[in-house]
Amino acid sequence: MTLPLSHPALQATDPELAALVGAEERLQADTLRLIPSENYVSDAVLEASGTVLQNKYSEGYPGRRYYEGQQQIDRVETLAVQRAKAVFGVEHANVQPYSGSPANLAAYLAFAEPGDTVLGMALPMGGHLTHGWGVSATGRWFRGVQYGVRPGTGLTDLDEVRDLALKERPKIIFCGGTAVPRTIDFAAFGEIAREAGAVLVADIAHIAGLVAGGAHPSPVPHADVISTTTHKTLRGPRGAMLMSRTAHAKALDKAVFPGLQGGPHNHTTAAIAVALHEAATPAFRSYAHAVVANAKALADALLARGFDLVSGGTDNHLVLIDLTSKDVPGKTAAKALDRAGIVVNHNTVPFDPRKPFDPSGIRIGTPSLTSRGLGTDRMPLVAEWIDRGVRAAGEGDEEALATIRTEVAELMAAHPAPGLPVG
Ligand code: DSN
C-alpha cells in the first residue's frame, strides 16, 4: 500500500495506524459514497481540525473562561459564532456541542424537565433517536409522543402533528430527521408549536448546507431553536451548533456548558469556522443547488428503472428507496452494493413490515458525489449501477458486483475528492 506523504509523523510513530488511515483514504477515493449524512471536507477544514488548538482547555465562553491562555481561542470561537450568525441569519449561535445528539439533549435541558412530554417524528418514519424515541435517553427520561407520515404519500402528516400537539401539550416539538426526502414546512410547524405553547426545535442536521446555500427554506423565523450537526451537507468537521433568538441564548448556553459538557473541542470549533467561511461563498451556494439537482435527477432515473421511492421522489439531498417490489431486503442490497463500491445504508421505510436491523429500504444521497464534481448527467449511470447491483444482490451474482466495482473506481479516479491525498 502506498501511504500518503501527508502523514509522515504518523507513519514514523505508528505505522499500523497510519496504514489504516491510508486504507480508509483509498476506500473513500475509490468508492461512490451515497450515505446522505456523509461528505468530504475541504483541505482547509481538514487542516483546521488537526491543529494545536487540540491542546487547549477552555471551559466557558469567550471572555468568560475558567482557564487562562485563551487569547487566540476566544477569537477562534467568536469568529465561528459570528460566521454562524451571518450564514444562518440568527441572533445567537453556540458552536460548542460535541455532535448532534448532545446538541439536542441541550435543548431538553434548556426547555423541559424529566418526565415532560416531547413530540417528534418516529424513528421508523424518518425521525431521529433523540427526538424522543424509546431506546434513546430522550425517550426514557421524557415522555416521547411520535408523529409519522401519511401512508399513501409518505409526506409528514401535519394534521396528526397538530392533533397530537394540542392533545398532548408537549414542552418541545422537534421537526426534521434522518430520512425525510421532502421540504420541511417550518412555517406550519411554527404555527402548531405556538398554538400548543411548545418550543419548536428544528433539527436541520441533514439539510444545514442546503439551508445555508439557499436550496431549502430556512427555519428562521419559525423555529425557536435550530439544532444542527456541521458535518453533513454543511461540509464541516464532526460537530454541532445550536442557534436561536437572543431570548433563548442564556438557557441554551447554560445547558451546553456547564449543563452537559466540559471543555469545547477548539480544533473542531476552528474547523467549523472555516466551513462556515466556505458556506458563505457563491461556490457553496452552487454546490447546495447542485446537490438537490443531482438528487432529483437520481430519483427520476431510479423511478424510470422501476424503483419505488418513499414520497415518490425528493426535494433535497436524500432518496429513500423501498425495495419491497424488488424482493431484495435492504440489508442484502446494501451489503452487495458495498461490494460493488457503492456505499449506502439499509433503512426502514414508513410502515415497514420488516425489522429495523434488516429493513425494506436503502437510503441514498448526493452530498458526497456532488463534492467530487459529479453532475446530473452522471445520475442515470449511478441509477444503472444501483439497479444492476440490487439485481445482482437478488441473484447472488458476485461477478456482476465486481464488474460494477471496477466501473465505479474508474469514474471516481476521474473525480478526485477534496481533502484526500490519494486520487
Ligand atoms: N446517524 C445520522 C444519519 O446518518 O442520518 C443521524 O444521526
GROMACS .gro file of C-alpha atoms and ligand atoms in nm:
model
  430
    1MET     CA    1   0.000   0.000   0.000
    2THR     CA    2   0.128   0.348  -0.084
    3LEU     CA    3   0.099   0.562   0.225
    4PRO     CA    4   0.013   0.926   0.173
    5LEU     CA    5   0.310   1.158   0.214
    6SER     CA    6   0.095   1.399   0.414
    7HIS     CA    7   0.114   1.186   0.732
    8PRO     CA    8   0.490   1.136   0.775
    9ALA     CA    9   0.489   1.170   1.156
   10LEU     CA   10   0.204   0.926   1.192
   11GLN     CA   11   0.381   0.680   0.966
   12ALA     CA   12   0.703   0.708   1.163
   13THR     CA   13   0.538   0.676   1.505
   14ASP     CA   14   0.259   0.431   1.441
   15PRO     CA   15   0.281   0.261   1.102
   16GLU     CA   16  -0.003   0.025   1.193
   17LEU     CA   17  -0.247   0.311   1.247
   18ALA     CA   18  -0.104   0.504   0.950
   19ALA     CA   19  -0.179   0.204   0.729
   20LEU     CA   20  -0.541   0.202   0.845
   21VAL     CA   21  -0.576   0.574   0.770
   22GLY     CA   22  -0.417   0.522   0.430
   23ALA     CA   23  -0.654   0.235   0.354
   24GLU     CA   24  -0.954   0.446   0.455
   25GLU     CA   25  -0.832   0.725   0.228
   26ARG     CA   26  -0.810   0.475  -0.057
   27LEU     CA   27  -1.161   0.348   0.019
   28GLN     CA   28  -1.306   0.699   0.026
   29ALA     CA   29  -1.127   0.779  -0.300
   30ASP     CA   30  -1.230   0.467  -0.492
   31THR     CA   31  -1.594   0.429  -0.387
   32LEU     CA   32  -1.917   0.606  -0.472
   33ARG     CA   33  -2.028   0.727  -0.131
   34LEU     CA   34  -2.406   0.772  -0.121
   35ILE     CA   35  -2.472   0.785   0.254
   36PRO     CA   36  -2.669   1.113   0.274
   37SER     CA   37  -2.524   1.216   0.611
   38GLU     CA   38  -2.163   1.187   0.492
   39ASN     CA   39  -1.948   1.417   0.284
   40TYR     CA   40  -1.588   1.516   0.205
   41VAL     CA   41  -1.447   1.815   0.393
   42SER     CA   42  -1.213   2.055   0.217
   43ASP     CA   43  -0.837   2.051   0.274
   44ALA     CA   44  -0.877   2.372   0.476
   45VAL     CA   45  -1.136   2.218   0.710
   46LEU     CA   46  -0.919   1.908   0.749
   47GLU     CA   47  -0.613   2.118   0.832
   48ALA     CA   48  -0.802   2.333   1.083
   49SER     CA   49  -0.927   2.026   1.268
   50GLY     CA   50  -0.572   1.893   1.304
   51THR     CA   51  -0.412   2.199   1.463
   52VAL     CA   52  -0.256   2.275   1.805
   53LEU     CA   53  -0.595   2.411   1.914
   54GLN     CA   54  -0.631   2.045   2.012
   55ASN     CA   55  -0.403   2.118   2.308
   56LYS     CA   56  -0.627   2.368   2.488
   57TYR     CA   57  -0.886   2.350   2.763
   58SER     CA   58  -1.130   2.639   2.764
   59GLU     CA   59  -1.444   2.567   2.966
   60GLY     CA   60  -1.676   2.864   2.948
   61TYR     CA   61  -1.743   3.108   2.667
   62PRO     CA   62  -1.532   3.384   2.504
   63GLY     CA   63  -1.443   3.641   2.772
   64ARG     CA   64  -1.587   3.416   3.047
   65ARG     CA   65  -1.348   3.119   3.076
   66TYR     CA   66  -1.235   2.908   3.368
   67TYR     CA   67  -0.882   2.884   3.224
   68GLU     CA   68  -0.621   3.146   3.129
   69GLY     CA   69  -0.433   3.146   2.800
   70GLN     CA   70  -0.747   3.192   2.590
   71GLN     CA   71  -0.625   3.487   2.382
   72GLN     CA   72  -0.650   3.305   2.049
   73ILE     CA   73  -0.917   3.052   2.146
   74ASP     CA   74  -1.161   3.331   2.230
   75ARG     CA   75  -1.100   3.482   1.887
   76VAL     CA   76  -1.147   3.148   1.714
   77GLU     CA   77  -1.479   3.077   1.887
   78THR     CA   78  -1.601   3.434   1.837
   79LEU     CA   79  -1.523   3.405   1.466
   80ALA     CA   80  -1.715   3.076   1.440
   81VAL     CA   81  -2.013   3.227   1.625
   82GLN     CA   82  -2.015   3.542   1.409
   83ARG     CA   83  -2.000   3.336   1.092
   84ALA     CA   84  -2.280   3.103   1.205
   85LYS     CA   85  -2.499   3.405   1.281
   86ALA     CA   86  -2.428   3.557   0.939
   87VAL     CA   87  -2.470   3.236   0.736
   88PHE     CA   88  -2.798   3.131   0.902
   89GLY     CA   89  -2.936   3.479   0.982
   90VAL     CA   90  -2.980   3.408   1.354
   91GLU     CA   91  -2.935   3.624   1.663
   92HIS     CA   92  -2.746   3.366   1.868
   93ALA     CA   93  -2.521   3.070   1.797
   94ASN     CA   94  -2.348   2.820   2.023
   95VAL     CA   95  -2.078   2.625   1.840
   96GLN     CA   96  -1.970   2.404   2.131
   97PRO     CA   97  -2.199   2.094   2.117
   98TYR     CA   98  -1.982   1.788   2.053
   99SER     CA   99  -2.229   1.649   1.800
  100GLY     CA  100  -2.596   1.636   1.706
  101SER     CA  101  -2.721   1.417   1.991
  102PRO     CA  102  -2.565   1.632   2.268
  103ALA     CA  103  -2.696   1.942   2.090
  104ASN     CA  104  -3.050   1.803   2.102
  105LEU     CA  105  -3.005   1.694   2.463
  106ALA     CA  106  -2.911   2.052   2.547
  107ALA     CA  107  -3.248   2.164   2.410
  108TYR     CA  108  -3.420   1.921   2.650
  109LEU     CA  109  -3.213   2.052   2.940
  110ALA     CA  110  -3.297   2.411   2.848
  111PHE     CA  111  -3.671   2.375   2.797
  112ALA     CA  112  -3.805   2.062   2.972
  113GLU     CA  113  -3.794   1.867   3.296
  114PRO     CA  114  -3.757   1.487   3.317
  115GLY     CA  115  -4.096   1.326   3.257
  116ASP     CA  116  -4.224   1.612   3.042
  117THR     CA  117  -4.386   1.532   2.709
  118VAL     CA  118  -4.197   1.592   2.384
  119LEU     CA  119  -4.326   1.544   2.031
  120GLY     CA  120  -4.107   1.425   1.745
  121MET     CA  121  -4.118   1.222   1.426
  122ALA     CA  122  -4.098   0.847   1.492
  123LEU     CA  123  -3.760   0.698   1.403
  124PRO     CA  124  -3.904   0.442   1.154
  125MET     CA  125  -4.092   0.726   0.982
  126GLY     CA  126  -3.771   0.924   0.926
  127GLY     CA  127  -3.713   1.094   1.261
  128HIS     CA  128  -3.408   1.080   1.487
  129LEU     CA  129  -3.336   0.879   1.802
  130THR     CA  130  -3.302   1.196   2.007
  131HIS     CA  131  -3.649   1.321   1.915
  132GLY     CA  132  -3.797   1.112   2.197
  133TRP     CA  133  -3.762   0.761   2.053
  134GLY     CA  134  -3.796   0.489   2.319
  135VAL     CA  135  -3.447   0.338   2.322
  136SER     CA  136  -3.281   0.679   2.350
  137ALA     CA  137  -3.233   0.856   2.684
  138THR     CA  138  -3.469   1.118   2.541
  139GLY     CA  139  -3.745   0.856   2.520
  140ARG     CA  140  -3.664   0.707   2.860
  141TRP     CA  141  -3.628   1.027   3.061
  142PHE     CA  142  -3.900   1.218   2.879
  143ARG     CA  143  -4.242   1.111   2.756
  144GLY     CA  144  -4.193   1.082   2.383
  145VAL     CA  145  -4.501   1.114   2.165
  146GLN     CA  146  -4.437   1.043   1.798
  147TYR     CA  147  -4.589   1.155   1.469
  148GLY     CA  148  -4.543   0.996   1.129
  149VAL     CA  149  -4.613   1.029   0.760
  150ARG     CA  150  -4.928   0.962   0.562
  151PRO     CA  151  -4.950   0.601   0.434
  152GLY     CA  152  -5.037   0.695   0.076
  153THR     CA  153  -4.798   0.982   0.014
  154GLY     CA  154  -4.510   0.933   0.256
  155LEU     CA  155  -4.542   1.303   0.344
  156THR     CA  156  -4.538   1.435   0.702
  157ASP     CA  157  -4.889   1.426   0.843
  158LEU     CA  158  -4.924   1.784   0.970
  159ASP     CA  159  -5.283   1.720   1.077
  160GLU     CA  160  -5.157   1.445   1.305
  161VAL     CA  161  -4.881   1.674   1.435
  162ARG     CA  162  -5.138   1.944   1.521
  163ASP     CA  163  -5.383   1.698   1.680
  164LEU     CA  164  -5.108   1.541   1.894
  165ALA     CA  165  -4.964   1.879   1.989
  166LEU     CA  166  -5.300   2.012   2.108
  167LYS     CA  167  -5.390   1.688   2.286
  168GLU     CA  168  -5.054   1.611   2.449
  169ARG     CA  169  -4.930   1.969   2.506
  170PRO     CA  170  -4.558   1.883   2.465
  171LYS     CA  171  -4.292   2.113   2.605
  172ILE     CA  172  -4.087   2.065   2.290
  173ILE     CA  173  -4.177   1.978   1.930
  174PHE     CA  174  -3.900   1.852   1.703
  175CYS     CA  175  -3.917   1.875   1.326
  176GLY     CA  176  -3.657   1.732   1.091
  177GLY     CA  177  -3.499   1.389   1.090
  178THR     CA  178  -3.267   1.143   0.922
  179ALA     CA  179  -3.480   1.010   0.636
  180VAL     CA  180  -3.701   1.298   0.527
  181PRO     CA  181  -3.680   1.336   0.148
  182ARG     CA  182  -3.917   1.633   0.123
  183THR     CA  183  -3.915   2.002   0.217
  184ILE     CA  184  -3.988   2.059   0.585
  185ASP     CA  185  -4.273   2.307   0.632
  186PHE     CA  186  -4.115   2.511   0.911
  187ALA     CA  187  -4.391   2.774   0.897
  188ALA     CA  188  -4.660   2.511   0.961
  189PHE     CA  189  -4.461   2.355   1.246
  190GLY     CA  190  -4.405   2.703   1.393
  191GLU     CA  191  -4.777   2.776   1.389
  192ILE     CA  192  -4.858   2.443   1.557
  193ALA     CA  193  -4.592   2.498   1.823
  194ARG     CA  194  -4.723   2.846   1.903
  195GLU     CA  195  -5.081   2.716   1.922
  196ALA     CA  196  -4.973   2.436   2.158
  197GLY     CA  197  -4.741   2.655   2.367
  198ALA     CA  198  -4.439   2.439   2.279
  199VAL     CA  199  -4.081   2.526   2.194
  200LEU     CA  200  -4.011   2.432   1.831
  201VAL     CA  201  -3.669   2.278   1.770
  202ALA     CA  202  -3.585   2.249   1.402
  203ASP     CA  203  -3.322   1.978   1.364
  204ILE     CA  204  -3.164   2.071   1.033
  205ALA     CA  205  -2.862   1.841   1.065
  206HIS     CA  206  -2.922   1.680   0.726
  207ILE     CA  207  -3.011   1.994   0.533
  208ALA     CA  208  -2.795   2.263   0.702
  209GLY     CA  209  -2.581   2.305   0.391
  210LEU     CA  210  -2.891   2.334   0.174
  211VAL     CA  211  -3.034   2.599   0.407
  212ALA     CA  212  -2.701   2.787   0.411
  213GLY     CA  213  -2.684   2.771   0.032
  214GLY     CA  214  -3.045   2.875  -0.026
  215ALA     CA  215  -3.152   2.535  -0.161
  216HIS     CA  216  -3.403   2.465   0.120
  217PRO     CA  217  -3.624   2.716   0.305
  218SER     CA  218  -3.480   2.840   0.633
  219PRO     CA  219  -3.638   2.762   0.971
  220VAL     CA  220  -3.581   3.129   1.061
  221PRO     CA  221  -3.805   3.290   1.193
  222HIS     CA  222  -4.040   2.993   1.255
  223ALA     CA  223  -3.830   2.781   1.494
  224ASP     CA  224  -3.739   2.884   1.848
  225VAL     CA  225  -3.423   2.675   1.833
  226ILE     CA  226  -3.224   2.539   1.540
  227SER     CA  227  -3.010   2.237   1.605
  228THR     CA  228  -2.762   2.108   1.351
  229THR     CA  229  -2.456   1.897   1.303
  230THR     CA  230  -2.181   2.056   1.098
  231HIS     CA  231  -2.052   1.756   0.903
  232LYS     CA  232  -2.330   1.662   0.664
  233THR     CA  233  -2.440   1.887   0.376
  234LEU     CA  234  -2.267   2.179   0.555
  235ARG     CA  235  -1.934   2.005   0.476
  236GLY     CA  236  -1.762   2.088   0.804
  237PRO     CA  237  -1.596   1.881   1.076
  238ARG     CA  238  -1.787   1.641   1.301
  239GLY     CA  239  -1.952   1.883   1.541
  240ALA     CA  240  -2.275   2.068   1.602
  241MET     CA  241  -2.434   2.405   1.669
  242LEU     CA  242  -2.742   2.540   1.842
  243MET     CA  243  -2.893   2.863   1.714
  244SER     CA  244  -3.179   3.076   1.842
  245ARG     CA  245  -3.317   3.418   1.908
  246THR     CA  246  -3.144   3.620   2.183
  247ALA     CA  247  -3.429   3.539   2.419
  248HIS     CA  248  -3.323   3.172   2.435
  249ALA     CA  249  -2.947   3.233   2.427
  250LYS     CA  250  -2.882   3.212   2.800
  251ALA     CA  251  -3.084   2.894   2.853
  252LEU     CA  252  -2.912   2.716   2.564
  253ASP     CA  253  -2.562   2.826   2.659
  254LYS     CA  254  -2.616   2.715   3.018
  255ALA     CA  255  -2.749   2.380   2.901
  256VAL     CA  256  -2.445   2.312   2.679
  257PHE     CA  257  -2.196   2.428   2.944
  258PRO     CA  258  -2.200   2.358   3.233
  259GLY     CA  259  -2.520   2.155   3.188
  260LEU     CA  260  -2.394   1.879   2.961
  261GLN     CA  261  -2.038   1.932   2.852
  262GLY     CA  262  -1.694   2.029   2.975
  263GLY     CA  263  -1.435   2.197   2.756
  264PRO     CA  264  -1.523   2.266   2.395
  265HIS     CA  265  -1.322   2.093   2.122
  266ASN     CA  266  -1.139   2.401   1.999
  267HIS     CA  267  -0.985   2.232   1.694
  268THR     CA  268  -1.338   2.144   1.586
  269THR     CA  269  -1.457   2.498   1.655
  270ALA     CA  270  -1.182   2.625   1.426
  271ALA     CA  271  -1.282   2.383   1.152
  272ILE     CA  272  -1.648   2.486   1.192
  273ALA     CA  273  -1.538   2.847   1.143
  274VAL     CA  274  -1.360   2.750   0.820
  275ALA     CA  275  -1.660   2.551   0.695
  276LEU     CA  276  -1.888   2.848   0.762
  277HIS     CA  277  -1.644   3.076   0.578
  278GLU     CA  278  -1.672   2.839   0.282
  279ALA     CA  279  -2.051   2.814   0.319
  280ALA     CA  280  -2.079   3.192   0.273
  281THR     CA  281  -1.928   3.179  -0.078
  282PRO     CA  282  -2.111   3.176  -0.413
  283ALA     CA  283  -1.936   2.844  -0.487
  284PHE     CA  284  -2.106   2.684  -0.188
  285ARG     CA  285  -2.441   2.821  -0.300
  286SER     CA  286  -2.387   2.649  -0.635
  287TYR     CA  287  -2.284   2.332  -0.451
  288ALA     CA  288  -2.605   2.327  -0.243
  289HIS     CA  289  -2.822   2.369  -0.552
  290ALA     CA  290  -2.621   2.104  -0.739
  291VAL     CA  291  -2.675   1.856  -0.452
  292VAL     CA  292  -3.053   1.897  -0.492
  293ALA     CA  293  -3.041   1.886  -0.873
  294ASN     CA  294  -2.838   1.565  -0.856
  295ALA     CA  295  -3.077   1.405  -0.606
  296LYS     CA  296  -3.378   1.490  -0.826
  297ALA     CA  297  -3.202   1.354  -1.136
  298LEU     CA  298  -3.104   1.037  -0.949
  299ALA     CA  299  -3.460   0.993  -0.819
  300ASP     CA  300  -3.600   1.033  -1.172
  301ALA     CA  301  -3.354   0.781  -1.313
  302LEU     CA  302  -3.440   0.531  -1.036
  303LEU     CA  303  -3.814   0.577  -1.097
  304ALA     CA  304  -3.755   0.515  -1.467
  305ARG     CA  305  -3.594   0.184  -1.368
  306GLY     CA  306  -3.899   0.081  -1.166
  307PHE     CA  307  -3.776   0.162  -0.817
  308ASP     CA  308  -4.032   0.266  -0.553
  309LEU     CA  309  -3.928   0.583  -0.371
  310VAL     CA  310  -4.081   0.692  -0.042
  311SER     CA  311  -4.289   1.007  -0.115
  312GLY     CA  312  -4.234   0.944  -0.487
  313GLY     CA  313  -3.910   1.141  -0.512
  314THR     CA  314  -3.712   1.410  -0.335
  315ASP     CA  315  -3.689   1.785  -0.273
  316ASN     CA  316  -3.349   1.773  -0.105
  317HIS     CA  317  -3.030   1.565  -0.095
  318LEU     CA  318  -3.187   1.234   0.008
  319VAL     CA  319  -3.372   0.948  -0.161
  320LEU     CA  320  -3.533   0.664   0.033
  321ILE     CA  321  -3.575   0.351  -0.179
  322ASP     CA  322  -3.835   0.089  -0.083
  323LEU     CA  323  -3.705  -0.240  -0.222
  324THR     CA  324  -4.015  -0.445  -0.137
  325SER     CA  325  -4.122  -0.476  -0.502
  326LYS     CA  326  -3.768  -0.583  -0.599
  327ASP     CA  327  -3.789  -0.867  -0.347
  328VAL     CA  328  -3.442  -0.787  -0.208
  329PRO     CA  329  -3.412  -0.694   0.162
  330GLY     CA  330  -3.246  -0.359   0.236
  331LYS     CA  331  -2.953  -0.509   0.420
  332THR     CA  332  -2.879  -0.764   0.148
  333ALA     CA  333  -2.888  -0.485  -0.110
  334ALA     CA  334  -2.670  -0.251   0.099
  335LYS     CA  335  -2.405  -0.518   0.157
  336ALA     CA  336  -2.399  -0.619  -0.210
  337LEU     CA  337  -2.373  -0.256  -0.322
  338ASP     CA  338  -2.084  -0.210  -0.078
  339ARG     CA  339  -1.905  -0.497  -0.251
  340ALA     CA  340  -1.972  -0.312  -0.578
  341GLY     CA  341  -1.805   0.003  -0.442
  342ILE     CA  342  -2.134   0.186  -0.381
  343VAL     CA  343  -2.173   0.280  -0.015
  344VAL     CA  344  -2.531   0.317   0.116
  345ASN     CA  345  -2.710   0.224   0.437
  346HIS     CA  346  -3.007  -0.003   0.492
  347ASN     CA  347  -3.301   0.190   0.629
  348THR     CA  348  -3.655   0.136   0.747
  349VAL     CA  349  -3.930   0.271   0.525
  350PRO     CA  350  -4.253   0.409   0.674
  351PHE     CA  351  -4.484   0.126   0.792
  352ASP     CA  352  -4.201  -0.121   0.732
  353PRO     CA  353  -4.316  -0.479   0.794
  354ARG     CA  354  -3.951  -0.586   0.838
  355LYS     CA  355  -3.726  -0.542   1.145
  356PRO     CA  356  -3.508  -0.226   1.181
  357PHE     CA  357  -3.186  -0.431   1.160
  358ASP     CA  358  -3.298  -0.586   0.832
  359PRO     CA  359  -3.549  -0.342   0.687
  360SER     CA  360  -3.706  -0.298   0.344
  361GLY     CA  361  -3.520   0.007   0.225
  362ILE     CA  362  -3.191   0.169   0.145
  363ARG     CA  363  -3.116   0.538   0.199
  364ILE     CA  364  -2.901   0.726  -0.050
  365GLY     CA  365  -2.797   1.087  -0.103
  366THR     CA  366  -2.590   1.314  -0.322
  367PRO     CA  367  -2.377   1.540  -0.093
  368SER     CA  368  -2.053   1.341  -0.139
  369LEU     CA  369  -2.073   1.274  -0.511
  370THR     CA  370  -2.154   1.642  -0.568
  371SER     CA  371  -1.845   1.738  -0.366
  372ARG     CA  372  -1.649   1.531  -0.619
  373GLY     CA  373  -1.791   1.728  -0.910
  374LEU     CA  374  -2.037   1.472  -1.048
  375GLY     CA  375  -2.330   1.640  -1.222
  376THR     CA  376  -2.683   1.548  -1.328
  377ASP     CA  377  -2.551   1.391  -1.650
  378ARG     CA  378  -2.393   1.114  -1.438
  379MET     CA  379  -2.705   1.029  -1.237
  380PRO     CA  380  -2.853   0.785  -1.494
  381LEU     CA  381  -2.528   0.587  -1.467
  382VAL     CA  382  -2.547   0.588  -1.085
  383ALA     CA  383  -2.907   0.464  -1.108
  384GLU     CA  384  -2.798   0.195  -1.354
  385TRP     CA  385  -2.526   0.076  -1.112
  386ILE     CA  386  -2.777   0.064  -0.825
  387ASP     CA  387  -3.021  -0.128  -1.046
  388ARG     CA  388  -2.757  -0.378  -1.160
  389GLY     CA  389  -2.626  -0.406  -0.801
  390VAL     CA  390  -2.967  -0.475  -0.649
  391ARG     CA  391  -3.039  -0.734  -0.919
  392ALA     CA  392  -2.702  -0.897  -0.860
  393ALA     CA  393  -2.777  -0.899  -0.486
  394GLY     CA  394  -3.100  -1.089  -0.550
  395GLU     CA  395  -2.928  -1.337  -0.781
  396GLY     CA  396  -2.612  -1.374  -0.572
  397ASP     CA  397  -2.407  -1.268  -0.878
  398GLU     CA  398  -2.066  -1.170  -0.732
  399GLU     CA  399  -1.912  -1.134  -1.077
  400ALA     CA  400  -2.162  -0.863  -1.169
  401LEU     CA  401  -2.081  -0.681  -0.845
  402ALA     CA  402  -1.707  -0.700  -0.919
  403THR     CA  403  -1.766  -0.554  -1.266
  404ILE     CA  404  -1.959  -0.260  -1.119
  405ARG     CA  405  -1.681  -0.205  -0.866
  406THR     CA  406  -1.427  -0.166  -1.149
  407GLU     CA  407  -1.652   0.077  -1.335
  408VAL     CA  408  -1.714   0.281  -1.018
  409ALA     CA  409  -1.341   0.304  -0.938
  410GLU     CA  410  -1.273   0.426  -1.292
  411LEU     CA  411  -1.526   0.709  -1.267
  412MET     CA  412  -1.411   0.804  -0.919
  413ALA     CA  413  -1.048   0.823  -1.034
  414ALA     CA  414  -1.156   1.094  -1.277
  415HIS     CA  415  -1.318   1.293  -0.993
  416PRO     CA  416  -1.065   1.342  -0.713
  417ALA     CA  417  -1.218   1.412  -0.376
  418PRO     CA  418  -1.140   1.719  -0.169
  419GLY     CA  419  -0.927   1.651   0.138
  420LEU     CA  420  -0.785   1.322   0.015
  421PRO     CA  421  -0.414   1.282  -0.058
  422VAL     CA  422  -0.475   0.994  -0.298
  423GLY     CA  423  -0.657   1.035  -0.627
  424DSN     N1  424  -2.686   0.882   1.201
  424DSN     C1  425  -2.712   1.008   1.133
  424DSN     C2  426  -2.757   0.981   0.994
  424DSN     O1  427  -2.691   0.904   0.928
  424DSN     O2  428  -2.855   1.037   0.947
  424DSN     C3  429  -2.805   1.088   1.208
  424DSN     O3  430  -2.766   1.095   1.340
   0.00000   0.00000   0.00000
